[in-house]
């Protein structure tokens, strides 16, 4: 049976476009908050196939979405490599930081396969239950973004330590990026073997870098991941999400050979349609704050996105993940609006 998201990634133009949301599962859903209570530690939740399968499928049961995204986290990779990772309520992730070259020795891939096993059981379980016309999206964090958490030790950061390391000692920093890249390749190959149809690579911190750094730490590792995986799975579809990368998005598309690019809500729709969409499938980019607010401003913005991007291959999404506190009603209204969109605003 056809999956609209994979059809669009094969360059088919579908009107109205398929739709899914980053963080479509999670705290804004009452059924997620209830399920989440069964496990105090968030990583244990991710490592429990029974809970993670349910969390993945919750938004699919509630709404008419075209894709499910694996319920997990980008920080599984450092955790599976032996770095200490935990989540503090209200603060987000905390890691025992890798401050420099000499700390790299704490990372080991010896137990990696074993550590990721429950995630792969989640992938297989979701695959069995997901309707055949829905795409299943696997993911990883891009090496640069994962390295930001590994080196800074937290999400709320000015990134001064990682930027200093990358510029003062690029050879040893490249070792860290290499470790994350190689293990991300292993991880994604397993996800694909277990049944995901598409991979999204989240590079939430890519906007921090100048063009040269972007080339070295974002484009090259992402290009390697995609090329290595396509040696085994020819033309496998990838969506890249180089958040806040501005004009660097164009080079990112051309060099990494992503199939699609997920654009954040700072990207100009005109530029996306005229320049980016001739080279790539576009996904995006409604502001998650407008989804939180809802009402007429949300519909006007959604209509504007559709008017600009519906003439090329396009997947409707947000510019970043659904925010906790987003009313479920707004999500329902947005999906209904997109599914009924006929090319005009009334
Ligand atoms: O999109 C989905 O619905 C799939 C699941 C998913 C999660 N995290 C679940 C999650 C995905 C794809 C991610 C990716 C992720 N994780 C990113 C990249 C995308 C982005 O948001 O920029 C990043 C940077 C992380 C790291 C991370 N995980 C942070 C910064 C936080 C704390 C912020 C927060 O919302 O609490 C997490 C925790 C996290 N990951 C939660 C969920 C549902 C909340 C934890 C909880 O329920 O207690």
mmCIF file of C-alpha atoms in Angstrom, residues 8-311:
data_model
loop_
_atom_site.group_PDB
_atom_site.id
_atom_site.type_symbol
_atom_site.label_atom_id
_atom_site.label_comp_id
_atom_site.label_asym_id
_atom_site.label_seq_id
_atom_site.Cartn_x
_atom_site.Cartn_y
_atom_site.Cartn_z
ATOM 1 C CA UNK A 8 6.740 12.492 -1.786
ATOM 2 C CA UNK A 9 10.339 11.527 -0.996
ATOM 3 C CA UNK A 10 10.283 9.881 -4.448
ATOM 4 C CA UNK A 11 9.492 13.386 -5.787
ATOM 5 C CA UNK A 12 5.754 12.880 -6.241
ATOM 6 C CA UNK A 13 3.654 16.006 -5.687
ATOM 7 C CA UNK A 14 0.654 15.242 -3.472
ATOM 8 C CA UNK A 15 -2.097 17.787 -2.720
ATOM 9 C CA UNK A 16 -2.877 18.263 0.078
ATOM 10 C CA UNK A 17 0.575 17.179 1.277
ATOM 11 C CA UNK A 18 1.218 14.424 3.813
ATOM 12 C CA UNK A 19 1.661 15.589 7.396
ATOM 13 C CA UNK A 20 3.458 14.537 10.576
ATOM 14 C CA UNK A 21 5.035 16.501 13.432
ATOM 15 C CA UNK A 22 8.381 16.434 15.172
ATOM 16 C CA UNK A 23 7.631 15.478 18.798
ATOM 17 C CA UNK A 24 4.122 14.386 17.867
ATOM 18 C CA UNK A 25 4.371 12.019 20.824
ATOM 19 C CA UNK A 26 5.206 13.510 24.198
ATOM 20 C CA UNK A 27 4.130 15.601 27.128
ATOM 21 C CA UNK A 28 1.392 17.652 25.444
ATOM 22 C CA UNK A 29 -0.602 14.383 25.092
ATOM 23 C CA UNK A 30 -2.574 13.362 28.216
ATOM 24 C CA UNK A 31 -2.212 9.657 27.319
ATOM 25 C CA UNK A 32 1.589 10.095 27.130
ATOM 26 C CA UNK A 33 1.729 11.799 30.537
ATOM 27 C CA UNK A 34 -0.218 8.883 31.976
ATOM 28 C CA UNK A 35 2.029 6.250 30.355
ATOM 29 C CA UNK A 36 5.163 8.168 31.356
ATOM 30 C CA UNK A 37 4.228 7.701 35.045
ATOM 31 C CA UNK A 38 5.044 3.999 34.749
ATOM 32 C CA UNK A 39 8.749 4.873 34.613
ATOM 33 C CA UNK A 40 10.524 7.564 36.629
ATOM 34 C CA UNK A 41 13.628 7.638 34.443
ATOM 35 C CA UNK A 42 13.109 8.861 30.848
ATOM 36 C CA UNK A 43 15.895 6.702 29.384
ATOM 37 C CA UNK A 44 14.401 3.597 31.026
ATOM 38 C CA UNK A 45 11.144 4.556 29.312
ATOM 39 C CA UNK A 46 12.954 4.701 25.940
ATOM 40 C CA UNK A 47 14.599 1.321 26.700
ATOM 41 C CA UNK A 48 11.242 -0.310 27.453
ATOM 42 C CA UNK A 49 9.854 -1.646 24.137
ATOM 43 C CA UNK A 50 6.365 -2.056 25.555
ATOM 44 C CA UNK A 51 6.155 1.609 26.644
ATOM 45 C CA UNK A 52 8.022 3.048 23.650
ATOM 46 C CA UNK A 53 5.822 1.136 21.165
ATOM 47 C CA UNK A 54 2.719 2.560 22.852
ATOM 48 C CA UNK A 55 4.165 6.104 22.901
ATOM 49 C CA UNK A 56 5.080 5.883 19.191
ATOM 50 C CA UNK A 57 1.548 4.819 18.286
ATOM 51 C CA UNK A 58 -0.388 7.202 20.567
ATOM 52 C CA UNK A 59 -0.465 10.150 18.118
ATOM 53 C CA UNK A 60 -1.316 7.753 15.253
ATOM 54 C CA UNK A 61 -4.419 6.556 17.127
ATOM 55 C CA UNK A 62 -5.530 10.083 17.947
ATOM 56 C CA UNK A 63 -4.966 11.848 14.613
ATOM 57 C CA UNK A 64 -4.892 11.280 10.855
ATOM 58 C CA UNK A 65 -1.098 11.600 10.520
ATOM 59 C CA UNK A 66 0.857 10.138 7.594
ATOM 60 C CA UNK A 67 3.945 8.996 9.500
ATOM 61 C CA UNK A 68 4.971 7.648 12.888
ATOM 62 C CA UNK A 69 8.366 8.552 14.336
ATOM 63 C CA UNK A 70 10.173 6.092 16.588
ATOM 64 C CA UNK A 71 9.806 7.115 20.228
ATOM 65 C CA UNK A 72 13.348 7.366 21.540
ATOM 66 C CA UNK A 73 15.969 10.089 22.003
ATOM 67 C CA UNK A 74 19.132 11.281 20.269
ATOM 68 C CA UNK A 75 21.076 10.775 23.525
ATOM 69 C CA UNK A 76 20.760 6.978 23.282
ATOM 70 C CA UNK A 77 24.058 7.026 21.351
ATOM 71 C CA UNK A 78 26.224 8.565 24.128
ATOM 72 C CA UNK A 79 24.434 6.406 26.695
ATOM 73 C CA UNK A 80 25.085 3.246 24.665
ATOM 74 C CA UNK A 81 28.752 4.277 24.349
ATOM 75 C CA UNK A 82 29.075 4.324 28.142
ATOM 76 C CA UNK A 83 28.763 8.050 28.889
ATOM 77 C CA UNK A 84 26.578 8.829 31.904
ATOM 78 C CA UNK A 85 23.303 10.410 30.685
ATOM 79 C CA UNK A 86 20.239 11.273 32.753
ATOM 80 C CA UNK A 87 17.214 13.554 32.511
ATOM 81 C CA UNK A 88 16.319 15.974 35.248
ATOM 82 C CA UNK A 89 12.663 17.003 35.496
ATOM 83 C CA UNK A 90 12.287 20.540 34.138
ATOM 84 C CA UNK A 91 15.963 20.800 33.126
ATOM 85 C CA UNK A 92 16.322 18.327 30.285
ATOM 86 C CA UNK A 93 19.341 16.135 29.682
ATOM 87 C CA UNK A 94 22.488 16.093 31.822
ATOM 88 C CA UNK A 95 25.665 14.185 30.918
ATOM 89 C CA UNK A 96 29.010 13.631 32.613
ATOM 90 C CA UNK A 97 30.836 15.849 30.116
ATOM 91 C CA UNK A 98 33.673 14.773 27.859
ATOM 92 C CA UNK A 99 35.752 17.886 28.312
ATOM 93 C CA UNK A 100 38.701 17.114 26.101
ATOM 94 C CA UNK A 101 40.728 14.488 24.272
ATOM 95 C CA UNK A 102 41.758 12.653 27.446
ATOM 96 C CA UNK A 103 38.101 11.919 28.345
ATOM 97 C CA UNK A 104 37.477 10.109 25.047
ATOM 98 C CA UNK A 105 38.726 6.901 26.662
ATOM 99 C CA UNK A 106 35.477 6.542 28.617
ATOM 100 C CA UNK A 107 33.655 5.847 25.327
ATOM 101 C CA UNK A 108 33.499 2.243 24.202
ATOM 102 C CA UNK A 109 31.414 0.485 21.586
ATOM 103 C CA UNK A 110 31.799 -2.941 23.267
ATOM 104 C CA UNK A 111 28.301 -2.979 24.731
ATOM 105 C CA UNK A 112 26.729 -0.777 22.037
ATOM 106 C CA UNK A 113 24.800 -3.506 20.197
ATOM 107 C CA UNK A 114 23.443 -4.891 23.449
ATOM 108 C CA UNK A 115 22.445 -1.433 24.729
ATOM 109 C CA UNK A 116 20.476 -0.532 21.598
ATOM 110 C CA UNK A 117 18.711 -3.904 21.480
ATOM 111 C CA UNK A 118 15.523 -2.724 23.258
ATOM 112 C CA UNK A 119 15.230 0.207 20.825
ATOM 113 C CA UNK A 120 15.419 -2.235 17.924
ATOM 114 C CA UNK A 121 12.713 -4.351 19.549
ATOM 115 C CA UNK A 122 10.597 -1.181 19.654
ATOM 116 C CA UNK A 123 11.229 -0.651 15.926
ATOM 117 C CA UNK A 124 10.164 -4.237 15.112
ATOM 118 C CA UNK A 125 7.108 -3.958 17.372
ATOM 119 C CA UNK A 126 5.917 -0.680 15.835
ATOM 120 C CA UNK A 127 6.487 -2.069 12.349
ATOM 121 C CA UNK A 128 4.117 -4.952 13.122
ATOM 122 C CA UNK A 129 1.358 -2.700 14.418
ATOM 123 C CA UNK A 130 1.556 0.347 12.165
ATOM 124 C CA UNK A 131 -1.010 0.452 9.315
ATOM 125 C CA UNK A 132 0.697 -0.280 5.990
ATOM 126 C CA UNK A 133 -0.207 3.110 4.486
ATOM 127 C CA UNK A 134 1.699 4.991 7.214
ATOM 128 C CA UNK A 135 5.425 5.673 6.878
ATOM 129 C CA UNK A 136 7.693 4.766 9.791
ATOM 130 C CA UNK A 137 10.485 7.248 10.484
ATOM 131 C CA UNK A 138 13.664 6.236 12.330
ATOM 132 C CA UNK A 139 16.198 8.807 13.444
ATOM 133 C CA UNK A 140 19.446 9.778 15.056
ATOM 134 C CA UNK A 141 20.966 13.043 16.160
ATOM 135 C CA UNK A 142 23.585 14.401 13.785
ATOM 136 C CA UNK A 143 27.136 13.917 15.122
ATOM 137 C CA UNK A 144 27.628 17.669 15.745
ATOM 138 C CA UNK A 145 24.416 18.009 17.801
ATOM 139 C CA UNK A 146 25.071 14.807 19.772
ATOM 140 C CA UNK A 147 28.632 16.041 20.424
ATOM 141 C CA UNK A 148 27.255 19.340 21.787
ATOM 142 C CA UNK A 149 25.436 17.409 24.540
ATOM 143 C CA UNK A 150 28.418 15.078 25.118
ATOM 144 C CA UNK A 151 30.906 17.931 25.556
ATOM 145 C CA UNK A 152 28.743 20.587 27.201
ATOM 146 C CA UNK A 153 26.998 18.067 29.470
ATOM 147 C CA UNK A 154 23.631 19.795 29.172
ATOM 148 C CA UNK A 155 21.187 21.371 26.747
ATOM 149 C CA UNK A 156 21.136 24.866 28.183
ATOM 150 C CA UNK A 157 24.546 26.072 27.096
ATOM 151 C CA UNK A 158 26.406 28.735 25.120
ATOM 152 C CA UNK A 159 28.537 25.923 23.605
ATOM 153 C CA UNK A 160 31.784 27.673 24.519
ATOM 154 C CA UNK A 161 33.576 24.438 25.489
ATOM 155 C CA UNK A 162 32.807 22.530 22.296
ATOM 156 C CA UNK A 163 33.562 25.520 20.047
ATOM 157 C CA UNK A 164 36.885 26.013 21.791
ATOM 158 C CA UNK A 165 37.826 22.325 21.504
ATOM 159 C CA UNK A 166 36.807 22.169 17.815
ATOM 160 C CA UNK A 167 38.859 25.240 16.927
ATOM 161 C CA UNK A 168 41.927 24.688 19.173
ATOM 162 C CA UNK A 169 42.361 20.956 18.597
ATOM 163 C CA UNK A 170 40.393 19.888 15.509
ATOM 164 C CA UNK A 171 42.276 16.569 15.163
ATOM 165 C CA UNK A 172 41.209 15.234 18.540
ATOM 166 C CA UNK A 173 37.704 16.723 18.158
ATOM 167 C CA UNK A 174 37.441 14.882 14.828
ATOM 168 C CA UNK A 175 37.985 11.654 16.805
ATOM 169 C CA UNK A 176 34.884 12.362 18.874
ATOM 170 C CA UNK A 177 32.861 13.208 15.766
ATOM 171 C CA UNK A 178 34.209 10.019 14.130
ATOM 172 C CA UNK A 179 33.113 7.826 17.053
ATOM 173 C CA UNK A 180 29.595 9.291 16.994
ATOM 174 C CA UNK A 181 29.398 9.057 13.185
ATOM 175 C CA UNK A 182 30.480 5.405 13.023
ATOM 176 C CA UNK A 183 28.115 4.315 15.768
ATOM 177 C CA UNK A 184 25.237 6.313 14.263
ATOM 178 C CA UNK A 185 25.794 4.393 11.010
ATOM 179 C CA UNK A 186 25.633 1.069 12.902
ATOM 180 C CA UNK A 187 22.537 2.209 14.785
ATOM 181 C CA UNK A 188 20.696 3.368 11.658
ATOM 182 C CA UNK A 189 21.570 0.197 9.701
ATOM 183 C CA UNK A 190 19.897 -1.771 12.489
ATOM 184 C CA UNK A 191 16.842 0.523 12.487
ATOM 185 C CA UNK A 192 16.469 0.008 8.732
ATOM 186 C CA UNK A 193 16.899 -3.767 9.049
ATOM 187 C CA UNK A 194 14.090 -3.740 11.643
ATOM 188 C CA UNK A 195 11.704 -1.866 9.355
ATOM 189 C CA UNK A 196 11.912 1.936 9.321
ATOM 190 C CA UNK A 197 11.028 3.425 5.905
ATOM 191 C CA UNK A 198 12.799 6.784 6.259
ATOM 192 C CA UNK A 199 15.567 8.230 8.458
ATOM 193 C CA UNK A 200 15.520 11.771 9.824
ATOM 194 C CA UNK A 201 18.831 13.243 11.042
ATOM 195 C CA UNK A 202 18.287 15.922 13.704
ATOM 196 C CA UNK A 203 20.935 18.654 13.726
ATOM 197 C CA UNK A 204 19.312 21.005 16.226
ATOM 198 C CA UNK A 205 22.577 22.860 17.004
ATOM 199 C CA UNK A 206 23.863 23.330 13.448
ATOM 200 C CA UNK A 207 23.039 27.055 13.493
ATOM 201 C CA UNK A 208 25.987 27.755 15.751
ATOM 202 C CA UNK A 209 28.627 27.284 13.085
ATOM 203 C CA UNK A 210 30.159 29.496 10.400
ATOM 204 C CA UNK A 211 30.353 28.188 6.825
ATOM 205 C CA UNK A 212 33.767 26.508 7.277
ATOM 206 C CA UNK A 213 32.854 24.850 10.564
ATOM 207 C CA UNK A 214 29.505 23.852 9.067
ATOM 208 C CA UNK A 215 31.312 22.105 6.233
ATOM 209 C CA UNK A 216 33.640 20.221 8.553
ATOM 210 C CA UNK A 217 31.381 19.278 11.458
ATOM 211 C CA UNK A 218 27.904 19.150 9.902
ATOM 212 C CA UNK A 219 28.178 18.393 6.182
ATOM 213 C CA UNK A 220 31.056 15.889 6.153
ATOM 214 C CA UNK A 221 29.807 13.572 8.930
ATOM 215 C CA UNK A 222 26.211 13.696 7.636
ATOM 216 C CA UNK A 223 27.423 12.956 4.107
ATOM 217 C CA UNK A 224 29.384 9.963 5.434
ATOM 218 C CA UNK A 225 26.380 8.547 7.308
ATOM 219 C CA UNK A 226 24.176 8.772 4.215
ATOM 220 C CA UNK A 227 26.800 7.427 1.796
ATOM 221 C CA UNK A 228 27.693 4.457 4.037
ATOM 222 C CA UNK A 229 24.069 3.464 4.532
ATOM 223 C CA UNK A 230 23.287 3.753 0.833
ATOM 224 C CA UNK A 231 26.135 1.324 0.062
ATOM 225 C CA UNK A 232 23.843 -1.300 1.554
ATOM 226 C CA UNK A 233 20.427 0.304 0.967
ATOM 227 C CA UNK A 234 20.646 2.080 -2.389
ATOM 228 C CA UNK A 235 18.777 5.415 -2.541
ATOM 229 C CA UNK A 236 17.446 5.004 1.012
ATOM 230 C CA UNK A 237 15.437 8.177 1.843
ATOM 231 C CA UNK A 238 16.916 10.600 4.363
ATOM 232 C CA UNK A 239 15.451 13.824 5.718
ATOM 233 C CA UNK A 240 18.030 16.209 7.167
ATOM 234 C CA UNK A 241 17.116 18.847 9.734
ATOM 235 C CA UNK A 242 19.940 21.418 9.860
ATOM 236 C CA UNK A 243 18.134 23.735 12.262
ATOM 237 C CA UNK A 244 18.897 27.469 12.040
ATOM 238 C CA UNK A 245 21.554 26.826 9.374
ATOM 239 C CA UNK A 246 20.289 29.739 7.200
ATOM 240 C CA UNK A 247 22.023 29.965 3.817
ATOM 241 C CA UNK A 248 24.158 26.892 4.641
ATOM 242 C CA UNK A 249 21.067 24.757 3.952
ATOM 243 C CA UNK A 250 21.740 24.892 0.217
ATOM 244 C CA UNK A 251 25.248 23.379 0.481
ATOM 245 C CA UNK A 252 23.889 20.907 2.997
ATOM 246 C CA UNK A 253 21.373 19.581 0.446
ATOM 247 C CA UNK A 254 23.835 19.463 -2.426
ATOM 248 C CA UNK A 255 26.701 17.844 -0.550
ATOM 249 C CA UNK A 256 25.050 15.425 1.862
ATOM 250 C CA UNK A 257 22.600 14.179 -0.812
ATOM 251 C CA UNK A 258 19.685 14.118 1.619
ATOM 252 C CA UNK A 259 16.404 13.273 -0.100
ATOM 253 C CA UNK A 260 14.516 15.908 1.843
ATOM 254 C CA UNK A 261 15.302 18.827 4.068
ATOM 255 C CA UNK A 262 13.279 19.848 7.093
ATOM 256 C CA UNK A 263 13.345 23.632 7.354
ATOM 257 C CA UNK A 264 12.909 25.623 10.556
ATOM 258 C CA UNK A 265 10.534 28.584 10.678
ATOM 259 C CA UNK A 266 13.253 31.200 10.067
ATOM 260 C CA UNK A 267 13.758 29.935 6.487
ATOM 261 C CA UNK A 268 12.170 32.139 3.817
ATOM 262 C CA UNK A 269 9.347 30.323 2.026
ATOM 263 C CA UNK A 270 10.137 32.127 -1.192
ATOM 264 C CA UNK A 271 13.770 30.944 -1.116
ATOM 265 C CA UNK A 272 12.677 27.439 -0.095
ATOM 266 C CA UNK A 273 10.307 27.228 -3.081
ATOM 267 C CA UNK A 274 12.528 28.892 -5.693
ATOM 268 C CA UNK A 275 15.919 27.485 -4.713
ATOM 269 C CA UNK A 276 15.764 24.597 -2.249
ATOM 270 C CA UNK A 277 12.738 22.770 -3.660
ATOM 271 C CA UNK A 278 14.354 22.410 -7.101
ATOM 272 C CA UNK A 279 17.077 20.346 -5.407
ATOM 273 C CA UNK A 280 15.284 18.593 -2.572
ATOM 274 C CA UNK A 281 11.965 17.590 -1.100
ATOM 275 C CA UNK A 282 10.934 20.197 1.490
ATOM 276 C CA UNK A 283 9.466 19.475 4.913
ATOM 277 C CA UNK A 284 8.264 22.108 7.340
ATOM 278 C CA UNK A 285 7.926 24.709 8.726
ATOM 279 C CA UNK A 286 5.031 26.040 10.824
ATOM 280 C CA UNK A 287 6.208 27.735 14.016
ATOM 281 C CA UNK A 288 5.587 25.488 17.032
ATOM 282 C CA UNK A 289 4.593 28.661 18.913
ATOM 283 C CA UNK A 290 1.772 29.284 16.416
ATOM 284 C CA UNK A 291 0.577 25.718 16.976
ATOM 285 C CA UNK A 292 0.607 26.399 20.721
ATOM 286 C CA UNK A 293 -1.414 29.592 20.200
ATOM 287 C CA UNK A 294 -3.781 28.142 17.577
ATOM 288 C CA UNK A 295 -6.660 30.095 16.033
ATOM 289 C CA UNK A 296 -6.598 32.279 12.939
ATOM 290 C CA UNK A 297 -2.852 33.178 13.028
ATOM 291 C CA UNK A 298 -1.992 29.454 12.883
ATOM 292 C CA UNK A 299 -4.285 28.908 9.884
ATOM 293 C CA UNK A 300 -2.985 31.967 8.039
ATOM 294 C CA UNK A 301 0.609 30.801 8.512
ATOM 295 C CA UNK A 302 -0.246 27.225 7.446
ATOM 296 C CA UNK A 303 -2.030 28.560 4.349
ATOM 297 C CA UNK A 304 0.980 30.696 3.478
ATOM 298 C CA UNK A 305 3.301 27.681 3.730
ATOM 299 C CA UNK A 306 1.010 25.584 1.540
ATOM 300 C CA UNK A 307 0.609 28.346 -1.048
ATOM 301 C CA UNK A 308 4.376 28.646 -1.368
ATOM 302 C CA UNK A 309 5.354 24.985 -1.363
ATOM 303 C CA UNK A 310 2.466 22.932 -2.785
ATOM 304 C CA UNK A 311 3.754 23.034 -6.369
#
